[in-house]
Short mmCIF file of C-alpha atoms in Angstrom, two decimals:
data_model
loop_
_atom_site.label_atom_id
_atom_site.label_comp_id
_atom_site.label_asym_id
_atom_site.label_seq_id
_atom_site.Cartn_x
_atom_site.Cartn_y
_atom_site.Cartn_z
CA UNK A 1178 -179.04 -71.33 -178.73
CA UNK A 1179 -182.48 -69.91 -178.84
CA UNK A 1180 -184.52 -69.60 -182.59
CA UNK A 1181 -183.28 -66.94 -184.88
CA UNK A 1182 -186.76 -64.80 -185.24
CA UNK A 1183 -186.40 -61.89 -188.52
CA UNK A 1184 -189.79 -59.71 -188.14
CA UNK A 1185 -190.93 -56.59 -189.93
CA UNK A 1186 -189.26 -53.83 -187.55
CA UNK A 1187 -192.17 -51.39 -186.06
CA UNK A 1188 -191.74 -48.10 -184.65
CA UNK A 1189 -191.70 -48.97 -181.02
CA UNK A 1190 -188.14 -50.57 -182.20
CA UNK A 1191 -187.08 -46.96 -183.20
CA UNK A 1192 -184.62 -46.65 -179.95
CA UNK A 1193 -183.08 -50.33 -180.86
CA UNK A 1194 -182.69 -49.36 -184.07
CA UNK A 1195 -181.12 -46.59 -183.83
CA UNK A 1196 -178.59 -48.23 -180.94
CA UNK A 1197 -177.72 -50.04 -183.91
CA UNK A 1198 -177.49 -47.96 -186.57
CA UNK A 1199 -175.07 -46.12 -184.46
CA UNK A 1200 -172.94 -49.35 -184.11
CA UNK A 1201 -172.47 -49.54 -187.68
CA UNK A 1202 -172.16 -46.14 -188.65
CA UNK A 1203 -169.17 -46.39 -186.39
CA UNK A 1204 -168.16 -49.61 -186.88
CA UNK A 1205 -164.20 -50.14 -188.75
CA UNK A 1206 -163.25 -49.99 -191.39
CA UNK A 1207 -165.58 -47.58 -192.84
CA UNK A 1208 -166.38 -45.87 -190.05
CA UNK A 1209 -168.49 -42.61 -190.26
CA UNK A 1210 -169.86 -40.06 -187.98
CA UNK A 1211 -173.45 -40.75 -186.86
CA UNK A 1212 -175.81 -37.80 -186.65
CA UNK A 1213 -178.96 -39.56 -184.71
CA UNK A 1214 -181.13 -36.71 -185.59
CA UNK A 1215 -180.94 -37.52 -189.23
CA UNK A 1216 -180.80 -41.11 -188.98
CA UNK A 1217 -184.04 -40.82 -186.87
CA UNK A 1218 -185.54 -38.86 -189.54
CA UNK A 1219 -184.48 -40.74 -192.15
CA UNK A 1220 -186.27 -44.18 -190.72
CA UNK A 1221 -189.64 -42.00 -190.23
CA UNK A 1222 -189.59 -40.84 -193.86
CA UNK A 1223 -188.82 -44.71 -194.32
CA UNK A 1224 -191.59 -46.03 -192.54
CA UNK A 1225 -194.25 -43.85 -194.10
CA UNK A 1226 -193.27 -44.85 -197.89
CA UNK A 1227 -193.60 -48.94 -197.88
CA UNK A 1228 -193.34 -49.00 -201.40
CA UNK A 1229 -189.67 -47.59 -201.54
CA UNK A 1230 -188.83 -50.95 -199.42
CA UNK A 1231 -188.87 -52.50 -195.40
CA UNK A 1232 -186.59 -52.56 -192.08
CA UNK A 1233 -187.05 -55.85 -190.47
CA UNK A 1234 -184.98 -56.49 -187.08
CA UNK A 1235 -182.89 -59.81 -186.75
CA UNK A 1236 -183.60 -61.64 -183.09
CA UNK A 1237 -182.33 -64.13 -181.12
CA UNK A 1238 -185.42 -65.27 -179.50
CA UNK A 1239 -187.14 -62.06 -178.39
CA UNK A 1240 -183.76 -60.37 -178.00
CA UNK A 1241 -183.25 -58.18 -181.09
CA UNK A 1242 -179.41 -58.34 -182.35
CA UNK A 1243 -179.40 -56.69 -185.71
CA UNK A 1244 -181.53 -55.68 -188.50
CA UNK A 1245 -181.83 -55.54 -192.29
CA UNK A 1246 -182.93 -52.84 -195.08
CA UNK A 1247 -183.87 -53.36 -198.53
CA UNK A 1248 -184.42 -50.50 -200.64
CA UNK A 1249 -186.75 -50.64 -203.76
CA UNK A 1250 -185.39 -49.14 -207.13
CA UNK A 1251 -185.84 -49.63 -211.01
CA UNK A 1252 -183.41 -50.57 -213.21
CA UNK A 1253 -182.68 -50.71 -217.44
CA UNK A 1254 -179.97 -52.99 -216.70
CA UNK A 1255 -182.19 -55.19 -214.40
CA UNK A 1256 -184.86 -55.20 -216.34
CA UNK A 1257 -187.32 -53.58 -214.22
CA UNK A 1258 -186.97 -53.46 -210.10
CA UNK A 1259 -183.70 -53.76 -208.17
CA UNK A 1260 -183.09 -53.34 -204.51
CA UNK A 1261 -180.32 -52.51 -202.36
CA UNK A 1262 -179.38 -54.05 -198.99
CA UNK A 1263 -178.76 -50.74 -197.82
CA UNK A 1264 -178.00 -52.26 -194.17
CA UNK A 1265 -177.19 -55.34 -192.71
CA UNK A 1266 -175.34 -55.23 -189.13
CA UNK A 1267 -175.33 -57.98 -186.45
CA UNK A 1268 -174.26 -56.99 -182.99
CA UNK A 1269 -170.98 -58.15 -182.68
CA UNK A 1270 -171.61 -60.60 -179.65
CA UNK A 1271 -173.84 -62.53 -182.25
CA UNK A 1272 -171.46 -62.86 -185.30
CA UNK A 1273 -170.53 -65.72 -187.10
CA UNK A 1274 -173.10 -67.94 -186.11
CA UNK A 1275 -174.94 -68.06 -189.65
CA UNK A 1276 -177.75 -64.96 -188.67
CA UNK A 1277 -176.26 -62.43 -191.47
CA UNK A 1278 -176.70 -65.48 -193.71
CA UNK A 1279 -180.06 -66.26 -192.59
CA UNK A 1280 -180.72 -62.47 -193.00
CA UNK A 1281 -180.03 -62.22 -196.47
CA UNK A 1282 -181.35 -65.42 -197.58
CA UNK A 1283 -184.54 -63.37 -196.10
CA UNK A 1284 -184.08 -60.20 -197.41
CA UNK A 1285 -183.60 -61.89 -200.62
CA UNK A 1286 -186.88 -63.98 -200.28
CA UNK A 1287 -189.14 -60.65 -199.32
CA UNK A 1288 -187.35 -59.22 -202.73
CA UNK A 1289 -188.50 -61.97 -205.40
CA UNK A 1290 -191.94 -61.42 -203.55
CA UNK A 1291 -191.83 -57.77 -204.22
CA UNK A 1292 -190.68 -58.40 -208.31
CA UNK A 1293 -187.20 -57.40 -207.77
CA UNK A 1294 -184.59 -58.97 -210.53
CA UNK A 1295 -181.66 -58.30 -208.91
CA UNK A 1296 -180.03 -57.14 -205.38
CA UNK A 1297 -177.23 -54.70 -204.77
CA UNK A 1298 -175.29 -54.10 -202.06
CA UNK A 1299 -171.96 -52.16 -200.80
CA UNK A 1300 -169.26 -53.29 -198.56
CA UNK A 1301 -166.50 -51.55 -196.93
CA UNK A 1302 -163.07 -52.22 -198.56
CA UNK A 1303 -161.12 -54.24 -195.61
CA UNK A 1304 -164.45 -55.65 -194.14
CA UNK A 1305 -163.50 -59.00 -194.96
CA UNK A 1306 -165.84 -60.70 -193.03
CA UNK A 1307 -168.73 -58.95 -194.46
CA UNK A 1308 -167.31 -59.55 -198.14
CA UNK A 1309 -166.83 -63.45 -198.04
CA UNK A 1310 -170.43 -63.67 -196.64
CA UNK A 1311 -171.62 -62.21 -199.45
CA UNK A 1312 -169.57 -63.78 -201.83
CA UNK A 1313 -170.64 -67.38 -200.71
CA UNK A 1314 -174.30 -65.93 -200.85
CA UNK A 1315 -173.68 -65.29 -204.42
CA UNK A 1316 -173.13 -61.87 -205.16
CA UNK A 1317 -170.92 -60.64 -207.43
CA UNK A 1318 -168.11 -57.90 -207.55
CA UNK A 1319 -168.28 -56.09 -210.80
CA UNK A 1320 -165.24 -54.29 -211.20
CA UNK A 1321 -167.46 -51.10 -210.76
CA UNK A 1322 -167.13 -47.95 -208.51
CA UNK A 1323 -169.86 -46.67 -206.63
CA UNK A 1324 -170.17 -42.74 -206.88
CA UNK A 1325 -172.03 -40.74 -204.77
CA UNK A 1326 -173.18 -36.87 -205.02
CA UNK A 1327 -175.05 -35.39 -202.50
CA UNK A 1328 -177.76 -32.66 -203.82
CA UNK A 1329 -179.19 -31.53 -200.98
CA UNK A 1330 -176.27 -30.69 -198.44
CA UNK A 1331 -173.17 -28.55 -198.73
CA UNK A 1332 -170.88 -30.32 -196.14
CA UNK A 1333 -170.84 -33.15 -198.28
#
C-alpha cells in the first residue's frame, strides 16, 4: 500500500475535484442532484477567500482518492471560531482502510492551527459507515436538527 499523502488542493485539481464532488453529491443515502456549474463556481469563490477555510485532496501516493473541506465560522457557543467539515468523501475503491480517519485527524490539526474551538459536521441519516467514523473520532450527536433556508434561490 503506497503512503497516504493529504496536500492543500490547487486549482489545476479543479477537474478531480469536481469528479468527486459529483460522487458524493450522488452518493446514497442522501443523494442529491449535482449541478457542476455551481459546484465549479462555488470552489472558485472558495479558493479566492482563504480566510473562510481550505480544500485539501486525500492521495494514495500521487493518485488523488478523496478530499476534505473545512469551513471557518464564529461561534457564542464556541467561544469564538468553529469550523465545519463541510466535505469529506473517499472514493469508494479506497474505503475502510483508515484514510477518512487520517483525514480528519488532519482537518482537525489545520483547525487548532487556525484558532478554531470546536468542529461541526453533518452526516446523512442511514450513512452508517460515515457516522461510526466519526463517532470513534470523537464527535458528538447533540440531539439537534440542522435547518437550512436558502436566501438567494427560489427552487429551494
Amino acid at each position: 500500500m503506497s503512503e497516504l499523502i493529504i496536500r492543500e488542493a490547487a486549482t489545476a485539481d479543479e477537474p478531480e475535484l469536481i469528479r468527486m464532488m459529483r460522487l458524493l453529491a450522488e452518493q446514497e443515502p442522501g443523494k442529491i442532484r449535482f449541478d457542476e456549474a455551481a459546484a465549479r463556481a462555488t470552489l472558485l469563490k472558495f479558493w479566492s477567500l482563504p480566510a473562510f477555510g481550505a480544500i485539501w485532496v486525500v492521495c494514495e501516493g500521487s493518485k488523488p482518492i478523496g478530499y476534505v473541506i473545512l469551513t471557518i465560522g464564529f461561534s457564542f457557543e464556541f467561544h469564538g471560531h468553529d469550523a465545519f467539515i463541510d466535505e469529506l468523501y473517499i472514493d469508494a475503491g479506497y474505503r475502510r482502510r483508515g484514510y477518512g480517519r487520517q483525514a480528519v485527524a488532519f482537518l482537525e490539526k489545520r483547525a487548532r492551527e487556525r484558532g478554531v474551538h470546536a468542529v461541526h459536521l453533518e452526516v446523512d441519516r442511514g450513512n452508517d459507515p460515515a457516522f461510526e467514523l466519526y463517532r470513534r473520532a470523537g464527535y458528538e450527536d447533540h440531539d439537534r436538527f440542522l435547518m437550512t433556508k436558502w436566501l438567494d434561490r427560489e427552487d429551494h
